[in-house]
Amino acid sequence: MGNKIIITPSLQARLLDLEYHNLDSTKFVEQFKQIYLEETGQLLEGEIQSYNSNKSTYSAISESGYNGTAVYIDTGDSQELFIVSQGSQDTVDWLYNIKAMFAGRSISQALATDKFVDEAKKKFEVSEDVEVTGFSHSLAHNNNTVALLNYDTFDQVYSINGAQTNYYQQYFADRNFQLEVRKNFSISSSKELYEIPPQDLHDFAMEFYGDKAKNIHQTISKDDPLYAVSVVRGFFTLGSITMVDTNPDVPGLRELIADIPDDVIKDFQELAIDFAVASNEGGTNEGVKELIGIDVGAFKDKEGMELAGHIIANYDTMVRALNEKLPPLLDRVQTVTANSNEIFGSLEEAGYITERQKEVTIDHLTRIEKSLIDIEDILKDNVNLRDKLNNPFLGAGNEIVTILRLASNLVEIYMSYKEIEKTGILKRLESIKDSHGLQEMLSSMSDGLKSYIGADMIYTSTKGEPIKVNISAALQMYQKAIPILEAKSTKISNFEKAIKHELDESYKGEKRKVQDEINQMESSPSSYRFLLSKHGFYPTFNKEIKSIRVHEIFYPLEDNDFAEQLEELKKSVESGKLYIEKYRQAIEDLFEEEENVSQLFDLSRRI
């Protein structure tokens, strides 16, 4: 990062966590400055702007599923552009994971990343010599790294628990890499690419991109599931790597994944490639259709008789398609069940699951396999019968029987899944997911005084018995409470002025108006002769007013003394300020002077 903006590993993790909260630009900048103060003890001053990808008008960005925030910082002495990219969040992202990283057949989010950086540069009017740094987690590391390797989008990429780069993905994305691979391994088609020994292709990719690897910096948990799967064919890990053991109670999954035979991984990869190629050409529905033979999109918005009519009308076609596609899909399931003792035995040995959870899961996976085999036999018998009788329309009775048999097996599969779920194994395996997240990584970044709960910074006192203080919450309370109390004081002052104006001065004004009218009547009584009009204007009734005397009494204004209430309101502000300052002082007293807690409170007021 040079001598510019200070970015520590913990600040990086908290900045990435902040991105997942989908804040508006103002709130994002405010929170970034708060985190920066807590992590560095310094105030981030200067011009700071942010721009989120959801504001982009480019369809290439919105349709890809990419999400990120650009942060432009101009301190006067230096300028930097940060791109904070999100990892996998929704179905679009996970489908992209399959197509991009496992099959190696898409770089749409990496293209969107490059497009977004270009858009941010134009918005902030950033010159080409301003350093652009990419921050990423999970899927976003793959996006940022691919963008760096192919388009030089970033000067530096910093990542935590990233999804690694894939050399199959790079083969289709980078023409120069593709030509060198073909030349070095003497292949002439893309089909031959997957026949190259994975380790050979891995080593070739590492050497080919060696020069750019120096601009990539990764922090990886040994317990991160993405770190575990990065050992399989396709993935290669570039850059400087800092390994962290975020969960010392378990050994991680990398050795377990490494024991899976390459031909098994290749089988699943071929399945992913079929899905990716089909979905790239015709969308997700087409990808699913390639796997199971049925266009699930055709069922959309159909229900009741309309749905039944669609099934009956397309019954023969669907049965034949399922009969064709189910066997290769079942082969992959059987790969899991055939190795279930090794897989779940390793999970038990590593402490991720209990013995009972292992036994119940293996038992019901076997039952699920049997049900799938039964479904395959039912479909095969149905198709054979139709072909034997040369009749695609065997009648409603036969179709109903077939549907009932299929439904019975589907119920069995569902019940087995519920039994597996009852053991608590799915919740138990949450720890694997936690090791991919940012909170567990932050928790491992303690240095004695400083630790983290979630994304909040915790200080532990060094005087006497250890006392933990949520310094993030304390600073934010102090930062927000004082302005609130000052605003309250202003409102009380305005209220006091309003009382004086609306009651005291208004009363005096009205009293003055009445007195002026009295004086007018007494000084010019003839002017009020019209008051005698009700007695008529005939000569015989002609009358005049020679004098008017008013005996006035002005009663004092009652219930206008708010002095006591105003005093109570003012006291509440003062007691609030006193409480906040005592709260601050109590926290400061817990820590030594050189720990600069007092400075943090002072600087927080300037955010």
Coordinates of C-alpha atoms in Angstrom, one line a residue:
M1 CA 0.0 0.0 0.0
G2 CA 3.0 2.3 0.0
N3 CA 3.0 5.3 2.3
K4 CA -0.6 6.2 1.5
I5 CA -3.8 5.0 3.2
I6 CA -3.0 2.5 6.0
I7 CA -4.8 -0.8 5.4
T8 CA -4.2 -3.4 8.1
P9 CA -5.4 -7.0 7.8
S10 CA -8.2 -6.4 10.4
L11 CA -9.2 -3.1 8.7
Q12 CA -9.4 -5.0 5.4
A13 CA -11.6 -7.7 7.0
R14 CA -13.9 -5.1 8.5
L15 CA -14.1 -3.1 5.3
L16 CA -15.2 -6.3 3.4
D17 CA -17.7 -7.1 6.1
L18 CA -19.1 -3.5 5.7
E19 CA -19.7 -4.1 2.0
Y20 CA -22.1 -6.9 2.8
H21 CA -24.4 -4.5 4.7
N22 CA -25.4 -2.8 1.4
L23 CA -25.3 0.8 2.9
D24 CA -26.0 4.0 1.0
S25 CA -23.0 6.1 0.0
T26 CA -23.2 8.5 2.9
K27 CA -23.5 5.8 5.6
F28 CA -20.8 3.7 3.9
V29 CA -18.3 6.6 4.1
E30 CA -19.2 7.4 7.7
Q31 CA -18.7 3.7 8.8
F32 CA -15.5 3.4 6.8
K33 CA -14.1 6.5 8.6
Q34 CA -15.2 5.1 12.0
I35 CA -13.5 1.7 11.3
Y36 CA -10.4 3.5 10.1
L37 CA -10.2 5.5 13.3
E38 CA -10.6 2.4 15.5
E39 CA -8.0 0.4 13.6
T40 CA -5.3 3.1 13.0
G41 CA -5.9 5.6 15.8
Q42 CA -5.9 8.3 13.1
L43 CA -8.7 10.3 11.5
L44 CA -9.1 9.7 7.7
E45 CA -9.4 13.3 6.5
G46 CA -9.8 14.7 3.0
E47 CA -12.4 14.1 0.2
I48 CA -14.0 10.7 0.5
Q49 CA -16.7 9.5 -1.9
S50 CA -18.3 6.2 -2.6
Y51 CA -20.3 4.7 -5.5
N52 CA -22.1 1.3 -5.5
S53 CA -22.5 -1.0 -8.4
N54 CA -26.3 -1.1 -7.9
K55 CA -26.3 2.5 -9.2
S56 CA -24.7 1.4 -12.5
T57 CA -26.7 1.7 -15.7
Y58 CA -24.6 -0.9 -17.5
S59 CA -26.5 -4.2 -18.1
A60 CA -23.3 -6.1 -18.2
I61 CA -22.8 -5.3 -14.5
S62 CA -26.4 -5.8 -13.2
E63 CA -27.0 -9.0 -15.2
S64 CA -23.8 -10.7 -14.1
G65 CA -24.7 -10.6 -10.4
Y66 CA -21.5 -8.6 -9.5
N67 CA -21.8 -6.4 -6.4
G68 CA -19.2 -3.9 -5.1
T69 CA -18.5 -0.4 -3.9
A70 CA -15.9 2.0 -5.2
V71 CA -14.3 4.4 -2.6
Y72 CA -12.3 7.4 -3.8
I73 CA -10.0 9.0 -1.3
D74 CA -8.2 12.3 -1.8
T75 CA -6.2 13.3 1.2
G76 CA -4.5 16.3 -0.5
D77 CA -1.2 14.5 -0.4
S78 CA -2.4 11.3 -2.2
Q79 CA -5.2 9.8 -4.1
E80 CA -6.4 6.2 -4.1
L81 CA -9.3 4.3 -5.5
F82 CA -10.5 1.2 -3.5
I83 CA -12.9 -1.4 -5.0
V84 CA -14.6 -3.5 -2.4
S85 CA -16.2 -6.5 -4.0
Q86 CA -18.7 -8.9 -2.5
G87 CA -18.5 -12.6 -2.4
S88 CA -21.3 -15.2 -3.1
Q89 CA -24.6 -13.9 -1.9
D90 CA -27.5 -15.4 -3.9
T91 CA -28.4 -18.0 -6.4
V92 CA -27.0 -16.0 -9.3
D93 CA -23.6 -16.0 -7.6
W94 CA -23.6 -19.8 -6.8
L95 CA -24.6 -20.6 -10.4
Y96 CA -21.8 -18.5 -11.5
N97 CA -19.4 -20.4 -9.2
I98 CA -20.3 -23.6 -10.9
K99 CA -19.9 -22.2 -14.4
A100 CA -16.9 -20.0 -13.8
M101 CA -14.7 -21.8 -11.3
F102 CA -15.6 -25.4 -11.4
A103 CA -16.4 -25.7 -15.2
G104 CA -14.1 -22.8 -16.2
R105 CA -16.6 -21.6 -18.8
S106 CA -17.5 -18.0 -17.7
I107 CA -15.8 -14.8 -16.7
S108 CA -18.9 -12.5 -16.8
Q109 CA -18.4 -11.2 -13.2
A110 CA -14.7 -10.5 -13.8
L111 CA -15.7 -8.5 -17.0
A112 CA -18.3 -6.7 -14.8
T113 CA -15.6 -5.9 -12.3
D114 CA -13.4 -4.3 -14.9
K115 CA -16.4 -2.4 -16.3
F116 CA -17.3 -1.1 -12.9
V117 CA -13.8 0.1 -12.1
D118 CA -13.7 2.0 -15.4
E119 CA -17.1 3.5 -14.6
A120 CA -15.9 4.5 -11.1
K121 CA -12.8 6.2 -12.6
K122 CA -15.0 8.3 -14.9
K123 CA -17.4 9.2 -12.1
F124 CA -14.7 10.4 -9.8
E125 CA -12.6 11.8 -12.7
V126 CA -9.6 9.7 -11.6
S127 CA -6.4 10.0 -13.6
E128 CA -4.7 6.8 -14.9
D129 CA -1.8 7.3 -12.5
V130 CA -4.0 6.9 -9.4
E131 CA -3.5 3.5 -7.8
V132 CA -6.5 1.2 -7.9
T133 CA -6.7 -1.5 -5.1
G134 CA -9.1 -4.4 -5.1
F135 CA -10.4 -5.8 -1.8
S136 CA -12.2 -9.2 -2.0
H137 CA -13.7 -12.1 -0.2
S138 CA -14.8 -15.5 -1.5
L139 CA -16.0 -15.3 -5.1
A140 CA -14.8 -11.7 -5.4
H141 CA -11.2 -12.8 -5.2
N142 CA -11.7 -14.8 -8.4
N143 CA -13.4 -11.8 -10.0
N144 CA -10.7 -9.4 -9.0
T145 CA -7.8 -11.7 -9.8
V146 CA -9.1 -12.6 -13.2
A147 CA -9.7 -8.9 -13.9
L148 CA -6.1 -8.2 -12.9
L149 CA -4.6 -11.1 -15.0
N150 CA -6.6 -10.3 -18.1
Y151 CA -7.2 -6.6 -18.1
D152 CA -4.7 -5.1 -15.6
T153 CA -7.8 -3.6 -13.8
F154 CA -6.0 -3.4 -10.5
D155 CA -2.5 -2.4 -9.3
Q156 CA -2.9 -4.6 -6.2
V157 CA -5.5 -7.2 -5.0
Y158 CA -6.0 -8.0 -1.3
S159 CA -8.2 -10.9 -0.4
I160 CA -9.5 -12.9 2.5
N161 CA -10.6 -16.6 2.1
G162 CA -10.8 -16.2 -1.7
A163 CA -12.1 -18.5 -4.3
Q164 CA -8.9 -19.2 -6.2
T165 CA -8.1 -18.6 -9.9
N166 CA -8.9 -21.4 -12.3
Y167 CA -6.6 -22.3 -15.2
Y168 CA -9.5 -23.8 -17.2
Q169 CA -11.2 -20.4 -16.8
Q170 CA -8.1 -18.6 -17.9
Y171 CA -7.7 -20.8 -20.9
F172 CA -11.0 -19.6 -22.3
A173 CA -10.5 -16.0 -21.1
D174 CA -6.8 -15.3 -22.0
R175 CA -5.9 -15.8 -25.7
N176 CA -2.2 -15.7 -24.9
F177 CA -2.4 -18.3 -22.2
Q178 CA -4.5 -20.5 -24.5
L179 CA -2.0 -20.3 -27.3
E180 CA 0.9 -21.2 -25.0
V181 CA -1.0 -24.1 -23.5
R182 CA -1.8 -25.5 -26.9
K183 CA 1.8 -25.1 -27.9
N184 CA 3.3 -26.5 -24.8
F185 CA 1.0 -29.5 -24.4
S186 CA 0.4 -30.1 -28.2
I187 CA -3.4 -30.0 -28.1
S188 CA -5.6 -28.8 -30.8
S189 CA -9.1 -28.6 -29.2
S190 CA -10.7 -27.6 -26.0
K191 CA -11.8 -31.1 -25.3
E192 CA -8.2 -32.2 -25.0
L193 CA -7.6 -29.5 -22.4
Y194 CA -9.2 -31.6 -19.6
E195 CA -7.1 -34.6 -20.5
I196 CA -3.8 -32.7 -19.6
P197 CA -2.5 -34.0 -16.2
P198 CA -3.9 -31.4 -13.7
Q199 CA -0.6 -31.0 -11.9
D200 CA 1.3 -30.2 -15.2
L201 CA -1.3 -27.6 -16.2
H202 CA -1.2 -26.2 -12.6
D203 CA 2.5 -25.7 -12.7
F204 CA 2.5 -24.2 -16.2
A205 CA -0.2 -21.6 -15.1
M206 CA 1.8 -20.7 -12.0
E207 CA 4.9 -20.0 -14.1
F208 CA 2.9 -18.2 -16.9
Y209 CA 1.3 -15.7 -14.4
G210 CA 4.3 -15.5 -12.1
D211 CA 5.1 -11.8 -12.9
K212 CA 1.6 -10.6 -12.0
A213 CA 1.4 -12.8 -8.8
K214 CA 3.5 -10.3 -6.9
N215 CA 0.5 -7.9 -7.0
I216 CA -1.8 -10.4 -5.3
H217 CA -1.9 -10.7 -1.5
Q218 CA -4.1 -13.3 0.3
T219 CA -5.0 -14.1 3.9
I220 CA -6.5 -17.6 4.1
S221 CA -7.9 -19.7 7.0
K222 CA -6.7 -23.2 7.1
D223 CA -10.2 -24.2 8.0
D224 CA -11.9 -22.4 5.0
P225 CA -13.8 -24.8 2.8
L226 CA -12.7 -22.9 -0.3
Y227 CA -9.1 -23.5 0.8
A228 CA -9.9 -27.2 1.0
V229 CA -11.4 -27.4 -2.5
S230 CA -8.6 -25.3 -4.0
V231 CA -6.5 -28.5 -4.0
V232 CA -8.6 -30.1 -6.8
R233 CA -8.1 -29.9 -10.5
G234 CA -8.5 -26.5 -12.1
F235 CA -7.5 -24.2 -9.2
F236 CA -4.1 -22.5 -8.7
T237 CA -3.2 -20.1 -5.9
L238 CA -1.3 -17.0 -6.9
G239 CA 0.4 -14.3 -4.8
S240 CA 1.8 -14.0 -1.3
I241 CA -0.2 -16.1 1.1
T242 CA -0.6 -15.6 4.9
M243 CA -2.2 -18.7 6.5
V244 CA -4.2 -18.4 9.7
D245 CA -5.6 -21.2 11.9
T246 CA -9.0 -19.6 12.8
N247 CA -10.4 -22.8 14.3
P248 CA -7.7 -24.8 16.2
D249 CA -10.2 -27.3 17.4
V250 CA -10.5 -28.9 14.0
P251 CA -7.8 -29.8 11.4
G252 CA -9.6 -28.5 8.3
L253 CA -10.9 -30.3 5.3
R254 CA -8.0 -29.9 2.8
E255 CA -6.5 -33.4 3.4
L256 CA -10.0 -34.9 3.1
I257 CA -10.6 -33.2 -0.3
A258 CA -7.1 -34.1 -1.4
D259 CA -7.9 -37.8 -0.9
I260 CA -10.8 -37.7 -3.4
P261 CA -9.5 -39.3 -6.6
D262 CA -9.0 -37.0 -9.6
D263 CA -11.3 -39.1 -11.8
V264 CA -14.2 -38.5 -9.4
I265 CA -13.6 -34.7 -9.5
K266 CA -13.4 -34.9 -13.3
D267 CA -16.8 -36.7 -13.4
F268 CA -18.4 -33.8 -11.5
Q269 CA -16.5 -31.3 -13.6
E270 CA -17.9 -32.8 -16.8
L271 CA -21.4 -32.4 -15.3
A272 CA -20.7 -28.8 -14.5
I273 CA -19.3 -28.2 -18.0
D274 CA -22.5 -29.6 -19.5
F275 CA -24.6 -27.3 -17.3
A276 CA -22.4 -24.3 -18.0
V277 CA -22.3 -24.7 -21.8
A278 CA -26.1 -25.2 -22.0
S279 CA -26.9 -22.3 -19.6
N280 CA -24.5 -19.9 -21.4
E281 CA -26.4 -20.6 -24.6
G282 CA -30.0 -20.7 -23.3
G283 CA -30.0 -19.6 -19.6
T284 CA -30.3 -21.5 -16.3
N285 CA -33.4 -23.4 -17.5
E286 CA -31.5 -24.8 -20.4
G287 CA -28.6 -25.8 -18.0
V288 CA -31.0 -27.7 -15.7
K289 CA -32.6 -29.3 -18.7
E290 CA -29.2 -30.5 -19.9
L291 CA -28.8 -32.3 -16.5
I292 CA -32.2 -33.8 -15.9
G293 CA -33.8 -33.7 -19.4
I294 CA -36.8 -31.5 -18.4
D295 CA -37.5 -27.9 -19.0
V296 CA -38.4 -26.7 -15.5
G297 CA -39.3 -23.3 -16.9
A298 CA -42.3 -24.9 -18.6
F299 CA -43.8 -25.6 -15.2
K300 CA -43.6 -21.9 -14.2
D301 CA -46.9 -20.2 -13.3
K302 CA -48.8 -23.5 -13.9
E303 CA -51.0 -25.0 -11.2
G304 CA -54.1 -27.2 -10.8
M305 CA -55.7 -28.5 -14.0
E306 CA -53.3 -26.5 -16.2
L307 CA -50.3 -28.2 -14.6
A308 CA -51.9 -31.6 -14.8
G309 CA -52.8 -31.0 -18.5
H310 CA -49.2 -30.0 -19.2
I311 CA -47.8 -33.2 -17.6
I312 CA -50.3 -35.4 -19.5
A313 CA -49.6 -33.7 -22.8
N314 CA -45.8 -34.0 -22.4
Y315 CA -45.7 -37.2 -20.4
D316 CA -44.0 -39.5 -22.9
T317 CA -41.4 -36.8 -23.8
M318 CA -40.6 -36.2 -20.1
V319 CA -40.4 -39.8 -19.1
R320 CA -37.9 -40.5 -22.0
A321 CA -35.8 -37.4 -21.2
L322 CA -35.6 -38.4 -17.5
N323 CA -34.8 -42.0 -18.5
E324 CA -31.9 -40.7 -20.6
K325 CA -30.5 -38.1 -18.1
L326 CA -31.0 -39.8 -14.8
P327 CA -28.4 -42.6 -15.1
P328 CA -25.3 -40.3 -15.5
L329 CA -26.7 -38.1 -12.7
L330 CA -27.2 -41.2 -10.5
D331 CA -23.6 -42.2 -11.2
R332 CA -22.4 -39.1 -9.4
V333 CA -24.7 -39.7 -6.5
Q334 CA -23.4 -43.3 -6.2
T335 CA -19.9 -41.9 -6.2
V336 CA -20.7 -40.1 -3.0
T337 CA -22.5 -43.1 -1.4
A338 CA -19.7 -45.5 -2.4
N339 CA -17.2 -43.3 -0.6
S340 CA -19.6 -42.2 2.2
N341 CA -17.8 -44.2 4.9
E342 CA -14.5 -42.5 4.1
I343 CA -16.0 -39.0 3.7
F344 CA -18.2 -39.0 6.8
G345 CA -15.6 -41.1 8.8
S346 CA -13.1 -38.4 8.1
L347 CA -15.5 -35.7 9.2
E348 CA -16.1 -37.6 12.5
E349 CA -12.4 -38.1 13.0
A350 CA -11.8 -34.4 12.5
G351 CA -14.5 -33.5 15.1
Y352 CA -17.0 -32.0 12.7
I353 CA -19.7 -34.6 13.3
T354 CA -20.6 -37.2 15.9
E355 CA -20.5 -41.0 15.4
R356 CA -24.3 -41.2 15.5
Q357 CA -24.7 -38.4 12.9
K358 CA -22.2 -40.3 10.7
E359 CA -24.1 -43.6 11.0
V360 CA -27.6 -42.1 10.4
T361 CA -26.4 -40.0 7.5
I362 CA -24.7 -43.0 5.7
D363 CA -27.8 -45.2 6.3
H364 CA -30.2 -42.7 4.8
L365 CA -27.9 -41.8 1.9
T366 CA -28.0 -45.5 1.1
R367 CA -31.8 -45.4 1.2
I368 CA -31.8 -42.3 -1.1
E369 CA -29.6 -44.1 -3.5
K370 CA -32.0 -47.1 -3.5
S371 CA -35.0 -44.8 -4.2
L372 CA -33.1 -43.2 -7.1
I373 CA -32.3 -46.6 -8.5
D374 CA -36.0 -47.5 -8.2
I375 CA -37.0 -44.3 -10.0
E376 CA -34.5 -45.2 -12.8
D377 CA -36.0 -48.7 -13.1
I378 CA -39.6 -47.4 -13.2
L379 CA -38.7 -44.9 -16.0
K380 CA -36.8 -47.6 -17.9
D381 CA -39.7 -50.1 -17.6
N382 CA -42.2 -47.4 -18.7
V383 CA -40.2 -46.5 -21.8
N384 CA -39.5 -50.1 -22.7
L385 CA -43.2 -50.9 -22.5
R386 CA -44.1 -47.9 -24.7
D387 CA -41.5 -49.0 -27.3
K388 CA -42.6 -52.7 -27.1
L389 CA -46.3 -51.8 -27.8
N390 CA -45.3 -49.1 -30.2
N391 CA -47.7 -46.8 -28.4
P392 CA -46.6 -43.5 -26.7
F393 CA -50.0 -43.1 -25.2
L394 CA -50.7 -46.1 -22.9
G395 CA -53.6 -44.5 -21.2
A396 CA -54.3 -42.6 -18.0
G397 CA -54.3 -45.8 -15.9
N398 CA -50.7 -46.7 -16.7
E399 CA -49.6 -43.1 -16.3
I400 CA -51.3 -42.8 -12.9
V401 CA -49.6 -46.0 -11.7
T402 CA -46.2 -44.8 -12.8
I403 CA -46.7 -41.4 -11.2
L404 CA -47.8 -43.0 -7.9
R405 CA -44.7 -45.3 -8.0
L406 CA -42.5 -42.3 -8.7
A407 CA -44.2 -40.2 -5.9
S408 CA -43.7 -43.0 -3.4
N409 CA -39.9 -43.0 -4.0
L410 CA -39.8 -39.2 -3.9
V411 CA -41.5 -39.4 -0.5
E412 CA -38.9 -41.9 0.7
I413 CA -36.1 -39.6 -0.4
Y414 CA -37.8 -36.6 1.4
M415 CA -38.3 -38.7 4.6
S416 CA -34.6 -39.8 4.5
Y417 CA -33.5 -36.2 4.2
K418 CA -35.7 -35.2 7.2
E419 CA -34.1 -38.0 9.3
I420 CA -30.6 -36.8 8.4
E421 CA -31.7 -33.2 9.3
K422 CA -33.0 -34.4 12.7
T423 CA -29.5 -35.6 13.8
G424 CA -28.4 -31.9 13.7
I425 CA -25.6 -32.7 11.3
L426 CA -26.5 -29.8 9.0
K427 CA -26.2 -27.4 12.0
R428 CA -23.0 -29.1 13.1
L429 CA -21.5 -28.5 9.8
E430 CA -22.2 -24.8 10.1
S431 CA -18.7 -24.5 11.6
I432 CA -17.3 -25.2 8.2
K433 CA -19.3 -22.3 6.7
D434 CA -18.2 -20.1 9.7
S435 CA -14.6 -20.7 8.8
H436 CA -15.2 -19.2 5.4
G437 CA -16.7 -16.0 6.9
L438 CA -15.0 -12.8 8.0
Q439 CA -16.0 -12.9 11.7
E440 CA -13.9 -16.0 12.4
M441 CA -11.0 -14.5 10.6
L442 CA -11.4 -11.2 12.7
S443 CA -11.6 -13.2 15.9
S444 CA -8.2 -14.7 15.1
M445 CA -6.6 -11.3 14.8
S446 CA -6.3 -10.5 18.5
D447 CA -3.2 -9.0 20.0
G448 CA -3.9 -9.0 23.7
L449 CA -5.4 -5.6 24.1
K450 CA -7.5 -5.8 20.9
S451 CA -10.0 -8.5 19.9
Y452 CA -13.3 -8.7 18.0
I453 CA -16.9 -9.8 18.5
G454 CA -18.5 -9.9 15.1
A455 CA -17.1 -6.9 13.3
D456 CA -16.9 -4.8 16.5
M457 CA -13.5 -4.0 18.1
I458 CA -13.1 -5.1 21.7
Y459 CA -10.5 -3.6 24.1
T460 CA -9.4 -5.6 27.2
S461 CA -8.2 -3.5 30.1
T462 CA -4.7 -4.1 31.4
K463 CA -5.4 -2.8 34.9
G464 CA -6.5 -5.3 37.5
E465 CA -9.1 -7.9 36.5
P466 CA -9.6 -8.0 32.7
I467 CA -12.6 -6.1 31.6
K468 CA -13.7 -6.2 28.0
V469 CA -15.1 -3.0 26.4
N470 CA -16.8 -2.8 23.1
I471 CA -14.8 0.2 21.9
S472 CA -16.8 0.4 18.6
A473 CA -20.1 0.7 20.4
A474 CA -18.6 3.1 23.0
L475 CA -17.1 5.5 20.4
Q476 CA -20.3 5.4 18.4
M477 CA -22.4 6.2 21.4
Y478 CA -20.2 9.0 22.4
Q479 CA -20.0 10.3 18.8
K480 CA -23.7 10.3 18.4
A481 CA -24.9 11.1 21.9
I482 CA -23.2 14.5 22.2
P483 CA -24.7 15.9 19.0
I484 CA -28.1 14.6 20.1
L485 CA -27.8 16.3 23.4
E486 CA -26.6 19.5 21.7
A487 CA -29.6 19.3 19.3
K488 CA -31.9 18.8 22.3
S489 CA -30.4 21.9 24.0
T490 CA -31.0 23.9 20.8
K491 CA -34.6 22.8 20.8
I492 CA -35.1 23.7 24.4
S493 CA -33.7 27.2 23.7
N494 CA -36.0 27.5 20.7
F495 CA -38.9 26.4 22.9
E496 CA -38.0 29.1 25.5
K497 CA -38.0 31.7 22.8
A498 CA -41.3 30.4 21.4
I499 CA -42.9 30.7 24.8
K500 CA -41.7 34.3 25.1
H501 CA -42.8 35.2 21.6
E502 CA -46.1 33.3 21.5
L503 CA -47.3 34.0 25.0
D504 CA -45.7 37.0 26.7
E505 CA -45.1 39.2 23.6
S506 CA -48.3 38.1 22.0
Y507 CA -50.3 39.0 25.2
K508 CA -48.6 42.4 25.3
G509 CA -49.4 43.0 21.7
E510 CA -53.0 42.1 22.0
K511 CA -53.3 44.3 25.1
R512 CA -51.7 47.2 23.2
K513 CA -54.3 46.8 20.4
V514 CA -57.2 46.9 22.9
Q515 CA -55.7 50.0 24.7
D516 CA -55.2 51.8 21.3
E517 CA -58.8 51.2 20.5
I518 CA -59.9 52.5 23.8
N519 CA -57.8 55.6 23.4
Q520 CA -59.3 56.1 19.9
M521 CA -62.9 55.8 21.2
E522 CA -62.3 58.3 24.1
S523 CA -60.5 60.9 22.0
S524 CA -62.9 60.8 19.1
P525 CA -66.4 59.8 20.4
S526 CA -68.3 61.2 17.4
S527 CA -66.5 58.8 15.1
Y528 CA -68.5 56.0 16.8
R529 CA -72.0 57.5 16.1
F530 CA -72.6 54.5 13.8
L531 CA -73.1 52.4 16.9
L532 CA -76.5 54.2 17.4
S533 CA -77.7 53.2 13.9
K534 CA -80.0 50.6 15.4
H535 CA -82.1 53.5 16.8
G536 CA -82.6 54.8 13.3
F537 CA -81.5 57.9 11.4
Y538 CA -84.8 59.8 11.2
P539 CA -84.6 63.5 12.4
T540 CA -86.9 62.8 15.3
F541 CA -84.5 60.2 16.5
N542 CA -81.4 62.1 15.7
K543 CA -78.8 61.5 18.4
E544 CA -75.1 62.0 18.8
I545 CA -72.2 60.8 21.1
K546 CA -70.4 63.5 22.9
S547 CA -68.0 61.4 25.0
I548 CA -67.0 57.9 25.7
R549 CA -65.3 56.7 28.9
V550 CA -64.0 53.1 29.2
H551 CA -63.3 51.6 32.5
E552 CA -60.8 48.9 31.5
I553 CA -59.3 46.1 33.6
F554 CA -56.5 43.9 32.1
Y555 CA -56.1 40.7 34.0
P556 CA -52.6 39.3 34.1
L557 CA -51.8 36.3 31.8
E558 CA -52.3 33.0 33.7
D559 CA -50.5 29.6 33.3
N560 CA -47.7 31.1 31.3
D561 CA -44.9 30.3 33.7
F562 CA -42.8 27.5 32.2
A563 CA -39.7 28.3 34.1
E564 CA -39.9 25.0 36.1
Q565 CA -40.4 22.8 33.1
L566 CA -37.7 24.6 31.1
E567 CA -35.3 24.2 34.0
E568 CA -36.0 20.4 34.1
L569 CA -35.4 20.1 30.4
K570 CA -32.1 22.0 30.7
K571 CA -31.1 19.7 33.6
S572 CA -31.8 16.6 31.6
V573 CA -29.4 17.8 28.9
E574 CA -26.7 18.6 31.5
S575 CA -27.2 15.3 33.3
G576 CA -27.0 13.5 29.9
K577 CA -23.7 15.3 29.1
L578 CA -22.4 14.5 32.5
Y579 CA -23.4 10.8 32.1
I580 CA -21.7 10.6 28.7
E581 CA -18.5 12.2 30.0
K582 CA -18.5 10.0 33.1
Y583 CA -19.0 7.0 30.8
R584 CA -16.0 8.1 28.7
Q585 CA -13.9 8.8 31.8
A586 CA -14.7 5.4 33.2
I587 CA -13.5 3.7 30.0
E588 CA -10.4 5.8 29.9
D589 CA -9.5 5.0 33.5
L590 CA -9.5 1.3 32.5
F591 CA -6.6 1.8 30.1
E592 CA -3.1 3.2 30.2
E593 CA -2.5 6.7 28.8
E594 CA -0.2 5.4 26.0
E595 CA -3.1 3.3 24.7
N596 CA -4.7 6.6 23.4
V597 CA -8.3 5.8 24.2
S598 CA -8.9 9.4 25.1
Q599 CA -7.7 10.4 21.6
L600 CA -10.1 8.0 20.0
F601 CA -13.0 9.7 21.8
D602 CA -11.8 13.1 20.8
L603 CA -11.3 12.2 17.1
S604 CA -14.6 10.3 16.9
R605 CA -16.4 13.7 17.4
R606 CA -14.9 14.9 14.1
I607 CA -16.2 12.1 11.9

